[in-house]
Amino acid sequence: MANSVVSARVRDRGEGWTMACGNNHISRGSLSSPPVSPASSAVAFLQSARGAAKSSRQELGDRGEALVAEFLVEFQQHSLVYQHTPGERPQGVDVVTLDPEGRLVVTEVKATGANKHRAPNTTQNVADHQLDPQWTSKNLNQTGHVSVGPVAVGPETDQVSRQLAQFDAVSGTLSFWDISPDGRRDGGDPAEVWDVHEIEDLG
């Protein structure tokens, strides 16, 4: 996908700047900069963390985010727009990508080292709920890479997509879960489950 096409902007019925992507698909969000390669710090962190089934909570979270970014870019042909920097405070969005169709995808990553498996959940905050349209647009804007309003977040093909991912260090799996309109996990079963070792070995 050419950077010049990705960063093109057009007006969309008074809703603000929009983004024209490689397949002429129109999204109700806009990028302030073209997609980037996975951060070298994230790649280095992922490589150094291999083989560590359990670690501190922040290290576990950082490893999960690095795995998800690598998986989306290397295996699902996404372009990386933003990734939370390993070692920084765990706040805001974790991974933002452009999928092969040119749609912005926000992935919230949860990580666990618990012996008993539990499905991941998003967090209720005072003013909003993690991954709901308000939270998603606010935190996307805070990255400095994307400009978008709540109306741009949703299930339509021209809206920002959201998904929940869970890295389970005990079972060695990476799972992806659908999100309901209000930002909560939708259903009790993941949409996809992948073997972490296969991701790391083939990446």
Short mmCIF file of C-alpha atoms in Angstrom, two decimals:
data_model
loop_
_atom_site.label_atom_id
_atom_site.label_comp_id
_atom_site.label_asym_id
_atom_site.label_seq_id
_atom_site.Cartn_x
_atom_site.Cartn_y
_atom_site.Cartn_z
CA MET A 1 0.00 0.00 0.00
CA ALA A 2 1.61 3.27 -1.08
CA ASN A 3 2.21 5.81 1.67
CA SER A 4 0.98 8.64 -0.56
CA VAL A 5 -2.38 6.89 -0.89
CA VAL A 6 -2.63 5.99 2.79
CA SER A 7 -2.08 9.58 3.92
CA ALA A 8 -4.50 11.13 1.41
CA ARG A 9 -7.41 13.01 2.99
CA VAL A 10 -10.86 13.89 1.67
CA ARG A 11 -14.01 15.45 3.14
CA ASP A 12 -16.89 13.15 4.09
CA ARG A 13 -20.33 14.80 4.45
CA GLY A 14 -19.20 17.25 7.09
CA GLU A 15 -17.84 14.60 9.45
CA GLY A 16 -14.29 15.90 9.17
CA TRP A 17 -11.17 14.65 7.49
CA THR A 18 -11.27 11.11 6.17
CA MET A 19 -8.64 8.74 4.86
CA ALA A 20 -8.48 7.23 1.40
CA CYS A 21 -6.74 3.87 1.39
CA GLY A 22 -5.16 1.65 -1.22
CA ASN A 23 -8.38 0.06 -2.44
CA ASN A 24 -10.25 3.40 -2.66
CA HIS A 25 -12.03 2.43 0.54
CA ILE A 26 -12.96 5.49 2.61
CA SER A 27 -12.47 5.44 6.37
CA ARG A 28 -13.88 8.01 8.79
CA GLY A 29 -10.49 8.41 10.44
CA SER A 30 -7.29 9.96 9.22
CA LEU A 31 -3.61 9.21 9.62
CA SER A 32 -1.18 12.03 10.39
CA SER A 33 1.73 9.89 9.21
CA PRO A 34 2.18 6.77 7.05
CA PRO A 35 2.38 3.28 8.59
CA VAL A 36 5.72 2.27 10.06
CA SER A 37 7.76 -0.90 10.51
CA PRO A 38 7.56 -2.63 13.91
CA ALA A 39 9.59 -0.68 16.43
CA SER A 40 13.10 -2.09 16.78
CA SER A 41 12.73 -1.84 20.55
CA ALA A 42 9.61 -4.02 20.40
CA VAL A 43 11.30 -6.58 18.16
CA ALA A 44 14.34 -6.67 20.42
CA PHE A 45 12.11 -7.07 23.45
CA LEU A 46 10.23 -9.95 21.84
CA GLN A 47 13.46 -11.72 20.95
CA SER A 48 14.89 -11.30 24.45
CA ALA A 49 11.65 -12.53 26.04
CA ARG A 50 11.42 -15.81 24.12
CA GLY A 51 11.48 -18.85 26.34
CA ALA A 52 10.31 -16.90 29.38
CA ALA A 53 6.96 -18.50 30.18
CA LYS A 54 6.35 -16.26 33.18
CA SER A 55 7.66 -12.83 34.09
CA SER A 56 6.54 -9.70 35.86
CA ARG A 57 3.11 -8.34 34.96
CA GLN A 58 4.49 -5.46 32.89
CA GLU A 59 7.01 -7.67 31.08
CA LEU A 60 4.24 -10.17 30.35
CA GLY A 61 2.08 -7.38 28.94
CA ASP A 62 4.93 -6.01 26.85
CA ARG A 63 5.66 -9.46 25.46
CA GLY A 64 1.99 -9.91 24.55
CA GLU A 65 1.89 -6.58 22.72
CA ALA A 66 5.07 -7.43 20.82
CA LEU A 67 3.66 -10.83 19.82
CA VAL A 68 0.40 -9.30 18.61
CA ALA A 69 2.19 -6.63 16.57
CA GLU A 70 4.49 -9.23 15.00
CA PHE A 71 1.57 -11.54 14.24
CA LEU A 72 -0.58 -8.86 12.61
CA VAL A 73 2.28 -7.52 10.48
CA GLU A 74 4.03 -10.77 9.54
CA PHE A 75 1.10 -13.17 9.30
CA GLN A 76 -1.93 -11.05 8.47
CA GLN A 77 -0.17 -8.46 6.30
CA HIS A 78 -1.21 -5.46 8.39
CA SER A 79 0.79 -2.23 8.34
CA LEU A 80 1.80 -1.03 11.81
CA VAL A 81 0.62 2.50 12.61
CA TYR A 82 1.33 2.60 16.36
CA GLN A 83 2.51 0.28 19.12
CA HIS A 84 2.76 0.90 22.84
CA THR A 85 6.44 1.17 23.71
CA PRO A 86 7.71 -1.71 25.91
CA GLY A 87 8.51 -0.54 29.42
CA GLU A 88 6.19 2.48 29.38
CA ARG A 89 3.11 2.76 31.57
CA PRO A 90 0.28 0.47 30.37
CA GLN A 91 -2.27 3.07 29.30
CA GLY A 92 -4.04 4.00 26.09
CA VAL A 93 -4.20 1.85 22.98
CA ASP A 94 -1.79 -1.07 22.58
CA VAL A 95 -1.54 -1.77 18.84
CA VAL A 96 -2.97 0.15 15.87
CA THR A 97 -2.70 -1.27 12.35
CA LEU A 98 -4.07 -0.94 8.84
CA ASP A 99 -5.43 -4.24 7.55
CA PRO A 100 -4.93 -5.32 3.90
CA GLU A 101 -8.27 -3.70 3.00
CA GLY A 102 -7.10 -0.37 4.39
CA ARG A 103 -9.20 -0.41 7.56
CA LEU A 104 -7.80 0.90 10.84
CA VAL A 105 -7.75 -1.81 13.51
CA VAL A 106 -7.25 -1.16 17.22
CA THR A 107 -6.12 -4.23 19.18
CA GLU A 108 -6.26 -4.22 22.97
CA VAL A 109 -3.85 -6.81 24.34
CA LYS A 110 -4.32 -8.69 27.60
CA ALA A 111 -1.69 -11.06 28.96
CA THR A 112 -1.92 -13.72 31.62
CA GLY A 113 0.38 -16.13 33.39
CA ALA A 114 -2.35 -17.64 35.55
CA ASN A 115 -2.63 -21.41 35.78
CA LYS A 116 -6.42 -21.25 35.46
CA HIS A 117 -7.60 -19.91 32.11
CA ARG A 118 -9.97 -16.96 32.05
CA ALA A 119 -11.36 -15.16 29.04
CA PRO A 120 -10.05 -11.59 28.73
CA ASN A 121 -12.19 -8.56 29.56
CA THR A 122 -11.96 -4.86 28.85
CA THR A 123 -11.98 -2.33 31.69
CA GLN A 124 -14.77 -0.05 32.91
CA ASN A 125 -13.46 3.46 33.63
CA VAL A 126 -15.17 6.38 35.34
CA ALA A 127 -16.11 8.20 32.12
CA ASP A 128 -16.03 5.42 29.53
CA HIS A 129 -15.34 1.75 28.85
CA GLN A 130 -12.15 0.43 27.27
CA LEU A 131 -12.64 -0.03 23.50
CA ASP A 132 -16.02 1.73 23.40
CA PRO A 133 -16.21 4.44 20.69
CA GLN A 134 -15.43 7.32 23.06
CA TRP A 135 -12.45 5.60 24.70
CA THR A 136 -11.11 4.37 21.37
CA SER A 137 -11.26 7.73 19.61
CA LYS A 138 -9.81 9.60 22.60
CA ASN A 139 -6.87 7.24 22.94
CA LEU A 140 -6.24 7.02 19.19
CA ASN A 141 -5.98 10.81 19.07
CA GLN A 142 -3.53 10.76 21.99
CA THR A 143 -1.09 8.64 19.97
CA GLY A 144 -0.53 11.61 17.65
CA HIS A 145 -0.78 9.27 14.65
CA VAL A 146 -4.54 9.15 14.10
CA SER A 147 -7.27 11.78 14.15
CA VAL A 148 -10.73 10.31 14.65
CA GLY A 149 -14.04 10.94 16.43
CA PRO A 150 -16.37 8.45 18.18
CA VAL A 151 -18.63 8.26 15.09
CA ALA A 152 -15.70 6.76 13.19
CA VAL A 153 -15.51 3.72 15.50
CA GLY A 154 -17.79 0.78 14.82
CA PRO A 155 -18.58 -2.35 12.82
CA GLU A 156 -19.04 -0.79 9.37
CA THR A 157 -16.34 -1.28 6.76
CA ASP A 158 -15.56 2.46 6.73
CA GLN A 159 -15.16 2.63 10.51
CA VAL A 160 -12.29 1.86 12.87
CA SER A 161 -12.39 -1.81 13.86
CA ARG A 162 -11.60 -3.07 17.36
CA GLN A 163 -10.51 -6.46 18.66
CA LEU A 164 -9.29 -7.97 21.89
CA ALA A 165 -6.24 -10.23 22.01
CA GLN A 166 -4.99 -12.42 24.84
CA PHE A 167 -1.48 -13.80 25.26
CA ASP A 168 -1.59 -16.83 27.58
CA ALA A 169 1.96 -17.59 28.70
CA VAL A 170 0.98 -20.88 30.38
CA SER A 171 -0.80 -22.46 27.40
CA GLY A 172 1.47 -20.71 24.89
CA THR A 173 -1.44 -19.33 22.88
CA LEU A 174 -2.46 -16.04 21.32
CA SER A 175 -6.23 -15.64 20.95
CA PHE A 176 -8.36 -12.96 19.29
CA TRP A 177 -11.85 -12.02 20.47
CA ASP A 178 -14.65 -10.00 18.92
CA ILE A 179 -15.84 -6.78 20.56
CA SER A 180 -19.44 -5.64 21.10
CA PRO A 181 -20.46 -2.04 20.23
CA ASP A 182 -19.97 -0.94 23.86
CA GLY A 183 -16.37 -2.22 23.95
CA ARG A 184 -16.94 -5.43 25.89
CA ARG A 185 -15.87 -8.90 24.81
CA ASP A 186 -18.53 -10.36 22.55
CA GLY A 187 -19.21 -14.00 23.41
CA GLY A 188 -17.45 -16.68 25.39
CA ASP A 189 -15.24 -18.14 22.66
CA PRO A 190 -12.34 -16.60 20.73
CA ALA A 191 -12.60 -15.95 17.01
CA GLU A 192 -9.05 -17.31 16.50
CA VAL A 193 -6.40 -19.14 18.55
CA TRP A 194 -2.74 -19.40 17.52
CA ASP A 195 0.27 -21.25 18.90
CA VAL A 196 2.79 -18.68 20.14
CA HIS A 197 5.75 -20.93 19.33
CA GLU A 198 4.71 -21.12 15.67
CA ILE A 199 4.52 -17.31 15.53
CA GLU A 200 7.95 -16.94 17.10
CA ASP A 201 9.56 -19.69 15.00
CA LEU A 202 8.22 -18.39 11.68
CA GLY A 203 8.52 -14.68 12.42
#
